[in-house]
Short mmCIF file of C-alpha atoms and ligand atoms in Angstrom, two decimals:
data_model
loop_
_atom_site.label_atom_id
_atom_site.label_comp_id
_atom_site.label_asym_id
_atom_site.label_seq_id
_atom_site.Cartn_x
_atom_site.Cartn_y
_atom_site.Cartn_z
CA MET F 285 -16.57 90.54 69.72
CA ALA F 286 -15.63 92.29 66.48
CA GLU F 287 -12.39 91.34 64.80
CA VAL F 288 -9.68 93.90 64.08
CA LEU F 289 -7.16 93.32 61.27
CA VAL F 290 -3.56 94.08 62.15
CA TYR F 291 -1.02 94.30 59.33
CA VAL F 292 2.20 92.58 60.42
CA ASP F 293 5.52 94.26 59.72
CA HIS F 294 8.18 91.56 59.96
CA VAL F 295 11.57 90.64 58.59
CA ASP F 296 11.81 86.93 57.72
CA GLY F 297 9.42 86.03 60.52
CA ALA F 298 10.84 88.40 63.17
CA VAL F 299 7.93 90.68 64.11
CA ARG F 300 8.87 94.34 64.45
CA LYS F 301 7.92 96.16 67.64
CA PRO F 302 5.35 98.59 66.12
CA THR F 303 3.19 95.58 65.17
CA LEU F 304 3.20 94.34 68.78
CA GLU F 305 2.13 97.83 69.85
CA LEU F 306 -0.73 97.65 67.33
CA LEU F 307 -1.89 94.40 68.93
CA THR F 308 -2.15 96.19 72.29
CA LEU F 309 -4.35 98.87 70.70
CA ALA F 310 -6.35 96.34 68.65
CA ARG F 311 -7.32 94.51 71.84
CA ARG F 312 -8.97 97.71 73.09
CA ILE F 313 -11.43 97.67 70.20
CA GLY F 314 -11.87 93.97 69.41
CA GLU F 315 -10.14 90.66 68.75
CA PRO F 316 -6.88 91.06 66.81
CA VAL F 317 -6.56 89.06 63.59
CA ALA F 318 -3.02 89.46 62.23
CA VAL F 319 -2.15 89.43 58.53
CA ALA F 320 1.43 88.27 57.87
CA LEU F 321 2.76 88.13 54.32
CA GLY F 322 5.86 86.91 52.54
CA ALA F 323 8.80 84.72 53.54
CA GLY F 324 8.61 83.73 57.21
CA ALA F 325 4.93 84.70 57.54
CA GLU F 326 4.06 81.52 59.42
CA ALA F 327 7.03 81.95 61.74
CA THR F 328 5.45 85.16 63.07
CA ALA F 329 2.50 83.26 64.55
CA ALA F 330 4.01 82.34 67.93
CA THR F 331 5.03 85.93 68.73
CA LEU F 332 1.72 87.31 67.50
CA ALA F 333 -0.21 84.78 69.61
CA GLU F 334 1.79 85.76 72.71
CA HIS F 335 0.65 89.34 72.18
CA GLY F 336 -3.03 88.74 71.63
CA ALA F 337 -3.63 87.62 68.03
CA VAL F 338 -6.57 85.22 68.01
CA LYS F 339 -5.86 84.32 64.40
CA VAL F 340 -2.94 84.78 62.01
CA LEU F 341 -3.77 84.92 58.31
CA THR F 342 -0.69 84.09 56.25
CA ALA F 343 0.18 84.18 52.59
CA ASP F 344 3.47 83.72 50.80
CA ALA F 345 4.15 84.25 47.11
CA PRO F 346 7.03 85.56 44.99
CA GLU F 347 5.05 88.82 44.58
CA PHE F 348 5.69 89.70 48.25
CA ALA F 349 9.48 89.35 47.95
CA ASP F 350 10.27 92.64 46.27
CA TYR F 351 9.14 95.28 48.75
CA LEU F 352 6.31 96.36 46.46
CA VAL F 353 3.18 97.64 48.14
CA VAL F 354 0.45 96.60 45.68
CA PRO F 355 0.67 92.82 46.33
CA LYS F 356 0.34 93.58 50.04
CA VAL F 357 -2.71 95.76 49.37
CA ASP F 358 -4.23 92.89 47.36
CA ALA F 359 -3.65 90.56 50.33
CA LEU F 360 -5.04 92.99 52.90
CA GLN F 361 -8.09 93.53 50.72
CA ALA F 362 -8.60 89.75 50.57
CA ALA F 363 -8.28 89.57 54.37
CA HIS F 364 -10.77 92.43 54.71
CA ALA F 365 -13.26 90.56 52.52
CA ALA F 366 -12.75 87.34 54.51
CA VAL F 367 -13.04 88.86 57.99
CA SER F 368 -15.28 91.98 57.68
CA PRO F 369 -13.32 93.60 60.51
CA ALA F 370 -14.30 96.52 62.75
CA ALA F 371 -11.05 98.28 61.80
CA VAL F 372 -7.76 97.76 59.98
CA LEU F 373 -4.60 98.84 61.82
CA VAL F 374 -1.29 99.38 60.01
CA PRO F 375 2.06 100.66 61.38
CA SER F 376 2.76 104.29 60.36
CA SER F 377 5.90 103.60 58.33
CA ALA F 378 6.27 105.05 54.84
CA GLU F 379 5.31 101.66 53.45
CA GLY F 380 2.50 101.17 55.96
CA LYS F 381 0.92 104.51 55.11
CA GLU F 382 0.98 103.76 51.40
CA ILE F 383 -0.56 100.33 51.94
CA ALA F 384 -3.24 101.79 54.23
CA ALA F 385 -4.12 104.63 51.85
CA ARG F 386 -4.45 102.31 48.86
CA LEU F 387 -6.53 99.87 50.89
CA ALA F 388 -8.86 102.64 52.08
CA VAL F 389 -9.47 103.72 48.47
CA ARG F 390 -10.16 100.14 47.38
CA ILE F 391 -12.62 99.39 50.19
CA GLU F 392 -14.15 102.90 49.99
CA SER F 393 -13.35 103.67 53.59
CA GLY F 394 -12.03 106.64 55.50
CA ILE F 395 -8.46 106.68 56.78
CA ILE F 396 -6.70 108.26 59.75
CA THR F 397 -2.90 108.39 59.59
CA ASP F 398 -0.28 108.85 62.30
CA ALA F 399 -2.56 108.15 65.25
CA VAL F 400 -0.79 108.23 68.61
CA ASP F 401 -3.58 106.52 70.58
CA LEU F 402 -6.71 104.53 69.98
CA GLU F 403 -9.76 103.76 72.08
CA ALA F 404 -13.15 102.13 71.62
CA GLY F 405 -16.03 104.56 71.03
CA ASP F 406 -19.80 104.11 70.80
CA GLU F 407 -19.69 104.64 67.04
CA GLY F 408 -16.35 102.98 66.25
CA PRO F 409 -12.69 103.41 67.19
CA VAL F 410 -11.57 106.89 68.21
CA ALA F 411 -8.04 107.85 67.15
CA THR F 412 -5.89 110.53 68.76
CA GLN F 413 -3.55 112.52 66.51
CA SER F 414 -0.98 115.16 67.31
CA VAL F 415 -1.39 117.94 64.69
CA PHE F 416 -0.13 121.40 63.63
CA ALA F 417 3.46 120.79 64.67
CA ALA F 418 2.13 119.00 67.76
CA ALA F 419 0.46 122.20 68.98
CA TYR F 420 -2.91 120.42 69.19
CA THR F 421 -4.23 116.97 69.96
CA THR F 422 -7.33 115.87 68.06
CA LYS F 423 -9.66 112.93 68.46
CA SER F 424 -11.40 111.62 65.35
CA ARG F 425 -13.40 108.70 64.16
CA ILE F 426 -14.16 107.42 60.68
CA SER F 427 -17.78 107.54 59.59
CA LYS F 428 -17.47 105.81 56.20
CA GLY F 429 -16.66 102.16 55.61
CA THR F 430 -14.21 100.15 57.71
CA PRO F 431 -11.87 102.48 59.63
CA VAL F 432 -8.30 102.19 58.31
CA ILE F 433 -5.89 103.64 60.86
CA THR F 434 -2.11 103.93 60.84
CA VAL F 435 -0.43 104.26 64.23
CA LYS F 436 2.96 105.80 64.96
CA PRO F 437 5.63 103.62 66.57
CA ASN F 438 5.99 103.93 70.35
CA SER F 439 2.36 104.99 70.78
CA ALA F 440 1.38 102.02 72.96
CA PRO F 441 3.14 99.55 75.23
CA VAL F 442 3.93 96.01 74.14
CA GLU F 443 1.82 93.72 76.32
CA ALA F 444 1.85 89.96 76.79
CA ALA F 445 -1.70 88.68 76.23
CA PRO F 446 -1.63 85.01 75.23
CA ALA F 447 -4.24 84.06 72.62
CA ALA F 448 -4.85 81.18 70.21
CA GLY F 449 -2.98 82.62 67.23
CA ALA F 450 -4.43 79.95 64.94
CA VAL F 451 -2.70 80.07 61.58
CA GLU F 452 -4.95 80.16 58.52
CA ALA F 453 -3.87 80.39 54.91
CA LEU F 454 -5.13 83.50 53.15
CA SER F 455 -5.98 83.09 49.50
CA VAL F 456 -4.86 86.10 47.46
CA SER F 457 -5.43 86.78 43.77
CA PHE F 458 -3.04 89.43 42.57
CA SER F 459 -4.17 92.46 40.61
CA GLU F 460 -2.68 93.43 37.26
CA GLN F 461 -0.81 96.27 38.97
CA ALA F 462 0.85 93.81 41.34
CA THR F 463 2.03 91.44 38.65
CA GLY F 464 2.97 94.21 36.19
CA THR F 465 5.66 95.84 38.34
CA LYS F 466 9.16 94.39 38.65
CA VAL F 467 12.10 95.49 40.76
CA THR F 468 15.15 95.67 38.49
CA SER F 469 17.89 96.34 41.04
CA ARG F 470 18.46 96.97 44.73
CA THR F 471 21.22 98.68 46.66
CA PRO F 472 21.30 97.59 50.29
CA ARG F 473 22.00 100.37 52.76
CA GLU F 474 25.06 99.95 54.91
CA SER F 475 23.91 98.93 58.36
CA THR F 476 24.97 101.09 61.31
CA GLY F 477 23.81 98.45 63.77
CA ARG F 478 21.65 101.11 65.45
CA PRO F 479 17.87 100.85 65.78
CA GLU F 480 15.58 102.41 63.16
CA LEU F 481 15.04 106.09 64.01
CA THR F 482 11.24 106.03 64.11
CA GLU F 483 11.11 102.82 66.15
CA ALA F 484 13.92 103.45 68.62
CA ALA F 485 13.09 103.65 72.33
CA ILE F 486 15.89 106.21 72.71
CA VAL F 487 16.98 108.86 70.20
CA VAL F 488 20.10 111.01 70.61
CA SER F 489 20.14 114.00 68.24
CA GLY F 490 22.66 116.65 67.31
CA GLY F 491 22.17 120.08 65.78
CA ARG F 492 24.15 123.03 64.49
CA GLY F 493 25.93 123.21 67.85
CA VAL F 494 27.74 119.97 66.97
CA ASN F 495 29.69 122.11 64.52
CA GLY F 496 30.94 119.59 61.95
CA ALA F 497 30.37 116.12 60.53
CA GLU F 498 33.36 114.67 62.39
CA ASN F 499 31.96 115.86 65.73
CA PHE F 500 28.86 113.71 65.28
CA ALA F 501 31.11 110.92 66.64
CA ILE F 502 30.35 112.41 70.08
CA ILE F 503 26.60 112.08 69.48
CA GLU F 504 27.03 108.57 68.08
CA ALA F 505 29.10 107.49 71.09
CA LEU F 506 26.33 108.57 73.49
CA ALA F 507 23.74 106.89 71.26
CA ASP F 508 25.73 103.64 71.22
CA SER F 509 26.17 103.66 74.99
CA LEU F 510 22.37 103.86 75.31
CA GLY F 511 21.50 101.52 72.40
CA ALA F 512 19.86 104.52 70.75
CA ALA F 513 19.23 105.78 67.22
CA VAL F 514 20.93 108.99 66.04
CA GLY F 515 18.87 111.98 64.90
CA ALA F 516 19.83 115.37 63.52
CA SER F 517 18.29 118.81 63.12
CA ARG F 518 17.76 120.22 59.66
CA ALA F 519 20.57 122.69 60.20
CA ALA F 520 22.99 119.79 60.74
CA VAL F 521 21.58 117.91 57.74
CA ASP F 522 21.64 120.97 55.45
CA ALA F 523 25.27 121.53 56.44
CA GLY F 524 25.99 118.01 55.16
CA TRP F 525 27.05 116.72 58.57
CA TYR F 526 24.49 113.93 58.77
CA PRO F 527 22.20 112.13 56.27
CA HIS F 528 18.69 113.41 55.59
CA SER F 529 17.34 109.98 56.54
CA ASN F 530 18.22 110.91 60.14
CA GLN F 531 16.54 114.33 60.14
CA VAL F 532 13.94 114.81 62.85
CA GLY F 533 11.16 117.34 62.35
CA GLN F 534 8.50 118.70 60.08
CA THR F 535 10.38 117.86 56.89
CA GLY F 536 12.16 114.88 58.41
CA LYS F 537 10.94 112.00 60.52
CA SER F 538 8.59 112.05 63.47
CA VAL F 539 9.85 110.21 66.51
CA SER F 540 8.14 109.46 69.77
CA PRO F 541 10.70 107.58 71.86
CA GLN F 542 10.77 107.01 75.60
CA LEU F 543 13.83 109.27 75.77
CA TYR F 544 14.95 112.04 73.38
CA VAL F 545 18.31 113.71 73.98
CA ALA F 546 18.87 116.94 71.98
CA SER F 547 22.38 118.40 71.92
CA GLY F 548 23.20 121.73 70.30
CA ILE F 549 19.63 122.07 69.03
CA SER F 550 17.77 125.33 69.65
CA GLY F 551 14.25 123.84 69.57
CA ALA F 552 12.69 125.53 66.52
CA ILE F 553 9.00 124.77 65.99
CA GLN F 554 9.80 122.65 62.91
CA HIS F 555 12.18 120.48 64.96
CA ARG F 556 9.72 120.20 67.83
CA ALA F 557 7.07 118.97 65.40
CA GLY F 558 9.04 115.76 65.00
CA MET F 559 9.96 115.00 68.61
CA GLN F 560 7.63 116.81 70.97
CA THR F 561 5.61 113.68 71.80
CA SER F 562 8.73 111.96 73.19
CA LYS F 563 8.05 110.72 76.73
CA THR F 564 11.13 112.24 78.38
CA ILE F 565 13.14 115.04 76.75
CA VAL F 566 16.67 116.01 77.74
CA ALA F 567 18.57 118.93 76.19
CA VAL F 568 22.17 120.06 76.33
CA ASN F 569 22.61 123.65 75.13
CA LYS F 570 25.05 126.37 76.10
CA ASP F 571 22.37 129.06 75.79
CA ALA F 572 20.10 129.05 78.85
CA GLU F 573 17.50 131.00 76.82
CA ALA F 574 17.26 128.41 74.01
CA PRO F 575 13.58 127.57 73.32
CA ILE F 576 14.28 123.84 73.67
CA PHE F 577 14.43 124.39 77.44
CA ASP F 578 10.67 125.26 77.42
CA LEU F 579 10.03 121.69 76.37
CA VAL F 580 12.45 119.58 78.36
CA ASP F 581 12.07 117.35 81.38
CA TYR F 582 15.79 117.72 82.12
CA GLY F 583 18.02 120.48 80.77
CA VAL F 584 21.77 120.97 81.00
CA VAL F 585 23.10 124.45 80.29
CA GLY F 586 26.61 123.75 79.10
CA ASP F 587 28.99 123.04 76.25
CA LEU F 588 28.01 119.78 74.55
CA PHE F 589 31.69 118.99 73.91
CA GLU F 590 32.15 118.76 77.68
CA VAL F 591 28.75 117.47 78.77
CA VAL F 592 28.01 114.75 76.18
CA PRO F 593 31.28 112.78 76.58
CA GLN F 594 30.82 112.88 80.37
CA LEU F 595 27.29 111.58 79.95
CA THR F 596 28.57 108.76 77.71
CA GLU F 597 31.21 107.79 80.29
CA GLU F 598 28.60 107.85 83.06
CA VAL F 599 26.24 105.60 81.11
CA LYS F 600 29.07 103.20 80.30
CA SER F 601 30.26 103.04 83.90
CA ARG F 602 26.75 102.32 85.17
CA LYS F 603 26.41 99.47 82.72
CA GLY F 604 29.58 98.06 84.27
P1 FAD U 926 20.22 126.46 65.57
O1 FAD U 926 18.83 126.99 65.62
O2 FAD U 926 21.27 127.30 64.96
O3 FAD U 926 20.61 126.10 67.07
C1 FAD U 926 21.88 125.63 67.44
C2 FAD U 926 21.87 125.56 68.95
O4 FAD U 926 23.08 124.98 69.38
C3 FAD U 926 21.77 126.93 69.62
O5 FAD U 926 20.68 126.91 70.54
C4 FAD U 926 23.11 127.09 70.36
O6 FAD U 926 22.96 127.74 71.60
C5 FAD U 926 23.50 125.64 70.55
N1 FAD U 926 24.95 125.45 70.66
C6 FAD U 926 25.93 125.93 69.84
N2 FAD U 926 27.13 125.48 70.23
C7 FAD U 926 26.92 124.68 71.30
C8 FAD U 926 27.76 123.92 72.15
N3 FAD U 926 29.08 123.85 71.95
N4 FAD U 926 27.19 123.24 73.18
C9 FAD U 926 25.87 123.27 73.40
N5 FAD U 926 25.00 123.98 72.63
C10 FAD U 926 25.53 124.66 71.58
N6 FAD U 926 14.41 121.89 61.41
C11 FAD U 926 14.52 120.62 61.86
O7 FAD U 926 15.30 120.34 62.78
N7 FAD U 926 13.79 119.62 61.29
C12 FAD U 926 12.91 119.84 60.28
O8 FAD U 926 12.29 118.88 59.79
C13 FAD U 926 12.75 121.16 59.80
N8 FAD U 926 11.87 121.45 58.83
C14 FAD U 926 11.70 122.75 58.44
C15 FAD U 926 10.73 123.07 57.50
C16 FAD U 926 10.55 124.39 57.10
C17 FAD U 926 9.47 124.69 56.09
C18 FAD U 926 11.35 125.40 57.65
C19 FAD U 926 11.15 126.84 57.24
C20 FAD U 926 12.32 125.10 58.57
C21 FAD U 926 12.53 123.79 58.97
N9 FAD U 926 13.50 123.45 59.92
C22 FAD U 926 13.56 122.18 60.38
C23 FAD U 926 14.53 124.41 60.34
C24 FAD U 926 14.27 125.03 61.68
O9 FAD U 926 13.48 126.21 61.52
C25 FAD U 926 15.60 125.44 62.34
O10 FAD U 926 16.30 126.29 61.47
C26 FAD U 926 16.48 124.26 62.69
O11 FAD U 926 15.76 123.30 63.43
C27 FAD U 926 17.66 124.74 63.52
O12 FAD U 926 18.51 123.68 63.79
P2 FAD U 926 19.43 123.73 65.09
O13 FAD U 926 18.59 123.82 66.30
O14 FAD U 926 20.38 122.60 64.97
O15 FAD U 926 20.27 125.06 64.84
#
């Protein structure tokens, strides 16, 4: 069976969920070989093996420590040369897409970004993408080189599939670009304790209807009761009520959670582009004619200042 390289996104050995989802998809097209880099790379092996990795290629070097992409591209290229895989799968984060694009150029292969599904085809893996503000779904395959495919978080389930997960050291020689770039300073972002927006299983978003930065506390309270990430429409972001890093939509982030709760958001096409592939959509809006209601699984016509706190209390009481 052909091997499929899976780039591992991890923090000090803790594997992030989108990588486990990639392993599920990789198993559909071949035998997953994971590539884990940097501090804690070897510590990822047990989790990766539990989810189907037949092999885990690891490398650690000071070059990986500084969040630079080029050393990781060098490593992935070395893994590609060592394995000759049927495909290379990378999580669709900002970093993942840059790594994937650079790798595709280096190995003279085609690339598909932001896939939402993947299946085996007669002539190579077939990727599904959601395009034109999610108005269409396309299926494509790469005809040149080794397919390099980035996959959006929450596109596949995490499945237990025990495999050998044999750890092998990957030998990497770094390019001039990798060794010639140095990080001079870093400013850590203050942690909210909430999940990352694009990876969260639940997203609770607020829009212009929230009517002020201070009122986002209502949205945050519901999010915290559900263990969710907080999103915002562009109108709310442009008004300065919430950071741009939380904007959902065409010019913000694309999310595809199990549950998306939109409060005080009208449902403009540019907002829908970033959340329309969510599995279950709930909206709270006082205007029964708001376009968001064309999209929802459950809609509440009402004032968010009454409905959302009640929802939060209900969730809390059910949790006991
Ligand atoms: P509005 O459209 O003003 O809707 C507010 C809603 O809140 C209304 O439906 C109203 O009935 C409801 N409401 C008001 N008060 C209450 C209350 N008390 N209780 C309940 N409901 C209430 N938008 C994005 O979101 N993300 C993007 O990435 C994005 N990119 C864009 C890119 C381009 C090139 C352009 C042109 C636009 C983009 N937009 C984007 C903007 C988009 O077109 C809309 O203007 C925006 O999404 C509207 O945000 P909203 O739904 O919060 O506000």
